[in-house]
Amino acid sequence: MTDIRERIVKRVALELKDGQYINLGIGMPTMVANHVPAGLHITLHSENGMLGVGPYPLENEVDSDLINAGKETVTEMPGCSYFSSADSFAMVRGGHIDLTVLGALQVDREGNLANWMVPGKMIKGMGGAMDLVAGAQRVIVAMEHTTRDGGHKIVTKCTLPFTGLGVVDLIITELAVIAVTPRGLVLQEIAIDTTLDAVRRATGADLIVEGVLGTFQ
């Protein structure tokens, strides 16, 4: 499981661009902070009021007052600043976040996202997801390709409650990198240890394949 998550977040990190302001969602997306390419200068934003979030701390660096939106201890980068939750969400809603990386329960061919509840199960709350997908300039979904029982998470149409409509730009899983376009889901890359047929079987929506597929580790 750890290897799968590491593979996903390392591939996500390759999508980061110099100078971007980025929000990393709770869970797996927060791991992206530990894989920012050397020499790349980005600023990580957390909804609880922190701009300039650093990687997870080493044991001797832990400061219980420094936490992200998922209540995990983090470090701070030089120039880090703090502000109220209201100001934090004003940044999001004002379109000042270049990229957000979120997990998902389902994504469909139109880029619709469901990531906050499964009817009949415990609901932890929407959190900042609805604001982030509406306000961020680009949305990447980082998730495992299928459910634990092998069910489809990439589908023709979401059946779970929506977080946002037509908001997802790119899907990155342990098997594939898929772009959401007006024409549908375009398969851009597959993992080096899988096949196109395996990716198609694991996907509950049609995939558009054009030319030679790229691969990733």
PDB file of C-alpha atoms in Angstrom:
ATOM      1  CA  MET A   1       0.000   0.000   0.000  1.00  0.00           C
ATOM      2  CA  THR A   2       2.794   2.411   0.919  1.00  0.00           C
ATOM      3  CA  ASP A   3       4.565   1.707  -2.385  1.00  0.00           C
ATOM      4  CA  ILE A   4       1.367   2.478  -4.303  1.00  0.00           C
ATOM      5  CA  ARG A   5       0.877   5.771  -2.509  1.00  0.00           C
ATOM      6  CA  GLU A   6       4.526   6.725  -2.954  1.00  0.00           C
ATOM      7  CA  ARG A   7       4.297   6.017  -6.675  1.00  0.00           C
ATOM      8  CA  ILE A   8       1.229   8.219  -7.012  1.00  0.00           C
ATOM      9  CA  VAL A   9       2.579  11.206  -5.096  1.00  0.00           C
ATOM     10  CA  LYS A  10       5.965  11.064  -6.820  1.00  0.00           C
ATOM     11  CA  ARG A  11       4.199  11.276 -10.185  1.00  0.00           C
ATOM     12  CA  VAL A  12       2.008  14.123  -8.928  1.00  0.00           C
ATOM     13  CA  ALA A  13       5.121  16.019  -7.861  1.00  0.00           C
ATOM     14  CA  LEU A  14       6.242  16.117 -11.497  1.00  0.00           C
ATOM     15  CA  GLU A  15       3.189  18.292 -12.258  1.00  0.00           C
ATOM     16  CA  LEU A  16       4.305  21.073  -9.909  1.00  0.00           C
ATOM     17  CA  LYS A  17       5.528  24.279 -11.539  1.00  0.00           C
ATOM     18  CA  ASP A  18       7.981  26.856 -10.249  1.00  0.00           C
ATOM     19  CA  GLY A  19       6.340  29.746  -8.415  1.00  0.00           C
ATOM     20  CA  GLN A  20       2.967  28.070  -7.879  1.00  0.00           C
ATOM     21  CA  TYR A  21       0.767  28.427  -4.813  1.00  0.00           C
ATOM     22  CA  ILE A  22      -0.507  24.923  -4.095  1.00  0.00           C
ATOM     23  CA  ASN A  23      -2.995  23.322  -1.715  1.00  0.00           C
ATOM     24  CA  LEU A  24      -2.566  19.642  -0.859  1.00  0.00           C
ATOM     25  CA  GLY A  25      -5.699  17.826   0.321  1.00  0.00           C
ATOM     26  CA  ILE A  26      -5.968  15.707   3.450  1.00  0.00           C
ATOM     27  CA  GLY A  27      -4.568  12.176   3.240  1.00  0.00           C
ATOM     28  CA  MET A  28      -2.341  10.940   0.457  1.00  0.00           C
ATOM     29  CA  PRO A  29      -2.012  14.348  -1.292  1.00  0.00           C
ATOM     30  CA  THR A  30      -0.144  15.791   1.707  1.00  0.00           C
ATOM     31  CA  MET A  31       2.678  13.327   0.950  1.00  0.00           C
ATOM     32  CA  VAL A  32       3.471  15.314  -2.196  1.00  0.00           C
ATOM     33  CA  ALA A  33       5.258  17.858   0.032  1.00  0.00           C
ATOM     34  CA  ASN A  34       8.028  15.308   0.655  1.00  0.00           C
ATOM     35  CA  HIS A  35       8.690  14.847  -3.074  1.00  0.00           C
ATOM     36  CA  VAL A  36       8.987  18.382  -4.427  1.00  0.00           C
ATOM     37  CA  PRO A  37      11.735  18.265  -7.082  1.00  0.00           C
ATOM     38  CA  ALA A  38      15.049  19.852  -6.067  1.00  0.00           C
ATOM     39  CA  GLY A  39      15.374  23.456  -7.164  1.00  0.00           C
ATOM     40  CA  LEU A  40      11.625  23.957  -7.547  1.00  0.00           C
ATOM     41  CA  HIS A  41      10.230  26.865  -5.551  1.00  0.00           C
ATOM     42  CA  ILE A  42       6.567  26.516  -4.606  1.00  0.00           C
ATOM     43  CA  THR A  43       4.433  27.763  -1.717  1.00  0.00           C
ATOM     44  CA  LEU A  44       2.118  25.303   0.015  1.00  0.00           C
ATOM     45  CA  HIS A  45      -1.167  26.572   1.438  1.00  0.00           C
ATOM     46  CA  SER A  46      -3.222  24.964   4.203  1.00  0.00           C
ATOM     47  CA  GLU A  47      -6.884  25.848   4.832  1.00  0.00           C
ATOM     48  CA  ASN A  48      -6.341  26.205   8.571  1.00  0.00           C
ATOM     49  CA  GLY A  49      -4.313  29.355   7.954  1.00  0.00           C
ATOM     50  CA  MET A  50      -0.742  28.606   6.950  1.00  0.00           C
ATOM     51  CA  LEU A  51       1.153  29.695   3.841  1.00  0.00           C
ATOM     52  CA  GLY A  52       4.606  28.190   3.400  1.00  0.00           C
ATOM     53  CA  VAL A  53       4.032  24.651   4.677  1.00  0.00           C
ATOM     54  CA  GLY A  54       7.138  22.467   4.619  1.00  0.00           C
ATOM     55  CA  PRO A  55       7.628  18.686   4.563  1.00  0.00           C
ATOM     56  CA  TYR A  56       6.691  16.382   7.427  1.00  0.00           C
ATOM     57  CA  PRO A  57       9.079  16.914  10.360  1.00  0.00           C
ATOM     58  CA  LEU A  58      11.761  14.563  11.564  1.00  0.00           C
ATOM     59  CA  GLU A  59      11.281  13.324  15.115  1.00  0.00           C
ATOM     60  CA  ASN A  60      13.510  16.064  16.546  1.00  0.00           C
ATOM     61  CA  GLU A  61      11.711  18.762  14.527  1.00  0.00           C
ATOM     62  CA  VAL A  62       8.150  18.098  15.705  1.00  0.00           C
ATOM     63  CA  ASP A  63       6.310  21.200  16.936  1.00  0.00           C
ATOM     64  CA  SER A  64       2.774  20.372  18.051  1.00  0.00           C
ATOM     65  CA  ASP A  65       1.658  23.943  17.258  1.00  0.00           C
ATOM     66  CA  LEU A  66       2.505  23.512  13.561  1.00  0.00           C
ATOM     67  CA  ILE A  67      -0.245  21.443  11.937  1.00  0.00           C
ATOM     68  CA  ASN A  68      -1.922  21.218   8.556  1.00  0.00           C
ATOM     69  CA  ALA A  69      -5.653  20.974   7.826  1.00  0.00           C
ATOM     70  CA  GLY A  70      -5.507  17.229   8.501  1.00  0.00           C
ATOM     71  CA  LYS A  71      -4.105  17.880  12.017  1.00  0.00           C
ATOM     72  CA  GLU A  72      -0.742  16.397  11.046  1.00  0.00           C
ATOM     73  CA  THR A  73       2.437  18.024  12.304  1.00  0.00           C
ATOM     74  CA  VAL A  74       4.364  19.852   9.587  1.00  0.00           C
ATOM     75  CA  THR A  75       7.362  22.123   9.239  1.00  0.00           C
ATOM     76  CA  GLU A  76       7.477  25.706   8.074  1.00  0.00           C
ATOM     77  CA  MET A  77       9.468  27.145   5.176  1.00  0.00           C
ATOM     78  CA  PRO A  78      11.388  30.443   5.386  1.00  0.00           C
ATOM     79  CA  GLY A  79       8.894  33.299   5.083  1.00  0.00           C
ATOM     80  CA  CYS A  80       5.981  31.159   6.300  1.00  0.00           C
ATOM     81  CA  SER A  81       2.960  33.212   7.380  1.00  0.00           C
ATOM     82  CA  TYR A  82      -0.153  32.588   9.454  1.00  0.00           C
ATOM     83  CA  PHE A  83      -3.681  33.997   9.222  1.00  0.00           C
ATOM     84  CA  SER A  84      -7.296  33.261  10.052  1.00  0.00           C
ATOM     85  CA  SER A  85      -9.360  30.542   8.408  1.00  0.00           C
ATOM     86  CA  ALA A  86     -11.503  33.306   6.886  1.00  0.00           C
ATOM     87  CA  ASP A  87      -8.475  34.833   5.164  1.00  0.00           C
ATOM     88  CA  SER A  88      -7.340  31.378   4.087  1.00  0.00           C
ATOM     89  CA  PHE A  89     -10.624  30.664   2.336  1.00  0.00           C
ATOM     90  CA  ALA A  90     -10.614  34.150   0.807  1.00  0.00           C
ATOM     91  CA  MET A  91      -7.378  33.135  -0.933  1.00  0.00           C
ATOM     92  CA  VAL A  92      -9.064  29.993  -2.252  1.00  0.00           C
ATOM     93  CA  ARG A  93     -12.328  31.640  -3.298  1.00  0.00           C
ATOM     94  CA  GLY A  94     -10.472  34.578  -4.811  1.00  0.00           C
ATOM     95  CA  GLY A  95      -8.693  32.316  -7.303  1.00  0.00           C
ATOM     96  CA  HIS A  96      -5.239  32.762  -5.767  1.00  0.00           C
ATOM     97  CA  ILE A  97      -4.428  29.028  -5.547  1.00  0.00           C
ATOM     98  CA  ASP A  98      -2.761  27.785  -8.731  1.00  0.00           C
ATOM     99  CA  LEU A  99      -3.164  24.076  -8.068  1.00  0.00           C
ATOM    100  CA  THR A 100      -4.943  21.787  -5.653  1.00  0.00           C
ATOM    101  CA  VAL A 101      -4.303  18.055  -5.297  1.00  0.00           C
ATOM    102  CA  LEU A 102      -7.196  16.064  -3.835  1.00  0.00           C
ATOM    103  CA  GLY A 103      -8.221  12.470  -3.258  1.00  0.00           C
ATOM    104  CA  ALA A 104     -11.443  11.068  -4.699  1.00  0.00           C
ATOM    105  CA  LEU A 105     -14.069   8.397  -4.295  1.00  0.00           C
ATOM    106  CA  GLN A 106     -15.170   8.786  -7.922  1.00  0.00           C
ATOM    107  CA  VAL A 107     -14.256  10.861 -10.976  1.00  0.00           C
ATOM    108  CA  ASP A 108     -16.220  10.658 -14.207  1.00  0.00           C
ATOM    109  CA  ARG A 109     -15.571  11.356 -17.883  1.00  0.00           C
ATOM    110  CA  GLU A 110     -16.834  14.938 -17.570  1.00  0.00           C
ATOM    111  CA  GLY A 111     -14.431  15.742 -14.750  1.00  0.00           C
ATOM    112  CA  ASN A 112     -17.140  15.636 -12.103  1.00  0.00           C
ATOM    113  CA  LEU A 113     -15.758  14.832  -8.655  1.00  0.00           C
ATOM    114  CA  ALA A 114     -17.225  12.939  -5.687  1.00  0.00           C
ATOM    115  CA  ASN A 115     -14.870  12.830  -2.735  1.00  0.00           C
ATOM    116  CA  TRP A 116     -16.635  13.611   0.514  1.00  0.00           C
ATOM    117  CA  MET A 117     -19.260  11.020   1.448  1.00  0.00           C
ATOM    118  CA  VAL A 118     -20.685   7.574   0.844  1.00  0.00           C
ATOM    119  CA  PRO A 119     -24.417   7.457   1.694  1.00  0.00           C
ATOM    120  CA  GLY A 120     -25.060   5.327   4.775  1.00  0.00           C
ATOM    121  CA  LYS A 121     -21.506   5.611   6.083  1.00  0.00           C
ATOM    122  CA  MET A 122     -19.977   7.990   8.592  1.00  0.00           C
ATOM    123  CA  ILE A 123     -19.642  11.500   7.217  1.00  0.00           C
ATOM    124  CA  LYS A 124     -16.556  13.421   8.309  1.00  0.00           C
ATOM    125  CA  GLY A 125     -17.599  16.618   6.528  1.00  0.00           C
ATOM    126  CA  MET A 126     -16.901  18.401   3.275  1.00  0.00           C
ATOM    127  CA  GLY A 127     -13.882  20.274   4.612  1.00  0.00           C
ATOM    128  CA  GLY A 128     -12.459  22.721   2.086  1.00  0.00           C
ATOM    129  CA  ALA A 129     -12.857  20.486  -0.944  1.00  0.00           C
ATOM    130  CA  MET A 130     -15.875  22.236  -2.464  1.00  0.00           C
ATOM    131  CA  ASP A 131     -14.183  25.634  -2.213  1.00  0.00           C
ATOM    132  CA  LEU A 132     -10.879  24.315  -3.538  1.00  0.00           C
ATOM    133  CA  VAL A 133     -12.270  22.668  -6.662  1.00  0.00           C
ATOM    134  CA  ALA A 134     -14.297  25.784  -7.439  1.00  0.00           C
ATOM    135  CA  GLY A 135     -11.532  28.295  -6.751  1.00  0.00           C
ATOM    136  CA  ALA A 136      -8.225  26.666  -7.725  1.00  0.00           C
ATOM    137  CA  GLN A 137      -6.876  27.254 -11.215  1.00  0.00           C
ATOM    138  CA  ARG A 138      -6.090  23.551 -11.726  1.00  0.00           C
ATOM    139  CA  VAL A 139      -7.322  20.398  -9.986  1.00  0.00           C
ATOM    140  CA  ILE A 140      -5.408  17.116  -9.886  1.00  0.00           C
ATOM    141  CA  VAL A 141      -6.968  14.003  -8.369  1.00  0.00           C
ATOM    142  CA  ALA A 142      -4.463  11.644  -6.739  1.00  0.00           C
ATOM    143  CA  MET A 143      -6.037   8.301  -5.849  1.00  0.00           C
ATOM    144  CA  GLU A 144      -5.766   4.550  -6.110  1.00  0.00           C
ATOM    145  CA  HIS A 145      -7.215   3.388  -9.418  1.00  0.00           C
ATOM    146  CA  THR A 146      -9.863   1.075  -7.952  1.00  0.00           C
ATOM    147  CA  THR A 147     -11.691   0.506  -4.676  1.00  0.00           C
ATOM    148  CA  ARG A 148     -10.412  -2.042  -2.160  1.00  0.00           C
ATOM    149  CA  ASP A 149     -12.723  -4.666  -3.639  1.00  0.00           C
ATOM    150  CA  GLY A 150     -11.680  -3.881  -7.214  1.00  0.00           C
ATOM    151  CA  GLY A 151     -14.610  -1.621  -8.086  1.00  0.00           C
ATOM    152  CA  HIS A 152     -14.276   1.290 -10.485  1.00  0.00           C
ATOM    153  CA  LYS A 153     -13.448   4.769  -9.199  1.00  0.00           C
ATOM    154  CA  ILE A 154     -13.064   6.267 -12.680  1.00  0.00           C
ATOM    155  CA  VAL A 155     -16.552   6.013 -14.119  1.00  0.00           C
ATOM    156  CA  THR A 156     -18.785   7.235 -16.925  1.00  0.00           C
ATOM    157  CA  LYS A 157     -20.984   9.115 -14.436  1.00  0.00           C
ATOM    158  CA  CYS A 158     -20.520   9.581 -10.698  1.00  0.00           C
ATOM    159  CA  THR A 159     -23.100   7.857  -8.532  1.00  0.00           C
ATOM    160  CA  LEU A 160     -21.935   9.370  -5.239  1.00  0.00           C
ATOM    161  CA  PRO A 161     -22.786  12.914  -4.075  1.00  0.00           C
ATOM    162  CA  PHE A 162     -20.869  15.536  -6.039  1.00  0.00           C
ATOM    163  CA  THR A 163     -18.140  17.776  -4.680  1.00  0.00           C
ATOM    164  CA  GLY A 164     -17.870  19.756  -7.901  1.00  0.00           C
ATOM    165  CA  LEU A 165     -19.005  19.577 -11.518  1.00  0.00           C
ATOM    166  CA  GLY A 166     -16.518  19.598 -14.388  1.00  0.00           C
ATOM    167  CA  VAL A 167     -13.661  20.553 -12.081  1.00  0.00           C
ATOM    168  CA  VAL A 168     -11.009  17.830 -12.497  1.00  0.00           C
ATOM    169  CA  ASP A 169      -8.174  18.459 -14.963  1.00  0.00           C
ATOM    170  CA  LEU A 170      -5.924  15.442 -14.382  1.00  0.00           C
ATOM    171  CA  ILE A 171      -6.221  12.038 -12.690  1.00  0.00           C
ATOM    172  CA  ILE A 172      -3.080  10.310 -11.398  1.00  0.00           C
ATOM    173  CA  THR A 173      -3.236   6.762 -10.032  1.00  0.00           C
ATOM    174  CA  GLU A 174      -0.742   3.948  -9.504  1.00  0.00           C
ATOM    175  CA  LEU A 175      -1.670   2.679 -12.990  1.00  0.00           C
ATOM    176  CA  ALA A 176      -2.179   5.719 -15.166  1.00  0.00           C
ATOM    177  CA  VAL A 177      -2.144   9.442 -15.858  1.00  0.00           C
ATOM    178  CA  ILE A 178      -5.437  10.514 -17.438  1.00  0.00           C
ATOM    179  CA  ALA A 179      -6.348  13.985 -18.700  1.00  0.00           C
ATOM    180  CA  VAL A 180      -9.951  15.158 -18.561  1.00  0.00           C
ATOM    181  CA  THR A 181     -10.801  16.890 -21.853  1.00  0.00           C
ATOM    182  CA  PRO A 182     -13.967  18.057 -23.637  1.00  0.00           C
ATOM    183  CA  ARG A 183     -13.644  14.896 -25.761  1.00  0.00           C
ATOM    184  CA  GLY A 184     -13.463  12.591 -22.761  1.00  0.00           C
ATOM    185  CA  LEU A 185     -10.733  10.869 -20.758  1.00  0.00           C
ATOM    186  CA  VAL A 186      -7.394  10.852 -22.580  1.00  0.00           C
ATOM    187  CA  LEU A 187      -4.882   8.279 -21.382  1.00  0.00           C
ATOM    188  CA  GLN A 188      -1.474   9.981 -21.363  1.00  0.00           C
ATOM    189  CA  GLU A 189       0.771   7.579 -19.453  1.00  0.00           C
ATOM    190  CA  ILE A 190       0.684   4.136 -17.888  1.00  0.00           C
ATOM    191  CA  ALA A 191       2.844   2.687 -15.126  1.00  0.00           C
ATOM    192  CA  ILE A 192       5.925   0.914 -16.369  1.00  0.00           C
ATOM    193  CA  ASP A 193       4.785  -2.401 -14.846  1.00  0.00           C
ATOM    194  CA  THR A 194       1.250  -2.497 -16.267  1.00  0.00           C
ATOM    195  CA  THR A 195      -0.411  -2.779 -19.676  1.00  0.00           C
ATOM    196  CA  LEU A 196      -3.006  -0.851 -21.617  1.00  0.00           C
ATOM    197  CA  ASP A 197      -5.449  -3.753 -21.330  1.00  0.00           C
ATOM    198  CA  ALA A 198      -5.033  -3.861 -17.552  1.00  0.00           C
ATOM    199  CA  VAL A 199      -5.692  -0.128 -17.281  1.00  0.00           C
ATOM    200  CA  ARG A 200      -8.803  -0.407 -19.458  1.00  0.00           C
ATOM    201  CA  ARG A 201     -10.147  -3.249 -17.278  1.00  0.00           C
ATOM    202  CA  ALA A 202      -9.586  -1.229 -14.128  1.00  0.00           C
ATOM    203  CA  THR A 203     -11.373   1.816 -15.560  1.00  0.00           C
ATOM    204  CA  GLY A 204     -15.138   2.123 -15.643  1.00  0.00           C
ATOM    205  CA  ALA A 205     -15.226   4.634 -18.503  1.00  0.00           C
ATOM    206  CA  ASP A 206     -13.930   4.729 -22.072  1.00  0.00           C
ATOM    207  CA  LEU A 207     -10.338   5.883 -22.485  1.00  0.00           C
ATOM    208  CA  ILE A 208      -9.057   7.761 -25.520  1.00  0.00           C
ATOM    209  CA  VAL A 209      -5.604   6.576 -26.596  1.00  0.00           C
ATOM    210  CA  GLU A 210      -3.642   8.660 -29.076  1.00  0.00           C
ATOM    211  CA  GLY A 211      -0.191   7.791 -30.385  1.00  0.00           C
ATOM    212  CA  VAL A 212       2.505   6.260 -28.211  1.00  0.00           C
ATOM    213  CA  LEU A 213       1.746   6.196 -24.501  1.00  0.00           C
ATOM    214  CA  GLY A 214       4.252   7.573 -22.047  1.00  0.00           C
ATOM    215  CA  THR A 215       5.282   5.547 -18.988  1.00  0.00           C
ATOM    216  CA  PHE A 216       6.197   6.369 -15.400  1.00  0.00           C
ATOM    217  CA  GLN A 217       7.929   4.507 -12.584  1.00  0.00           C
TER     218      GLN A 217
END
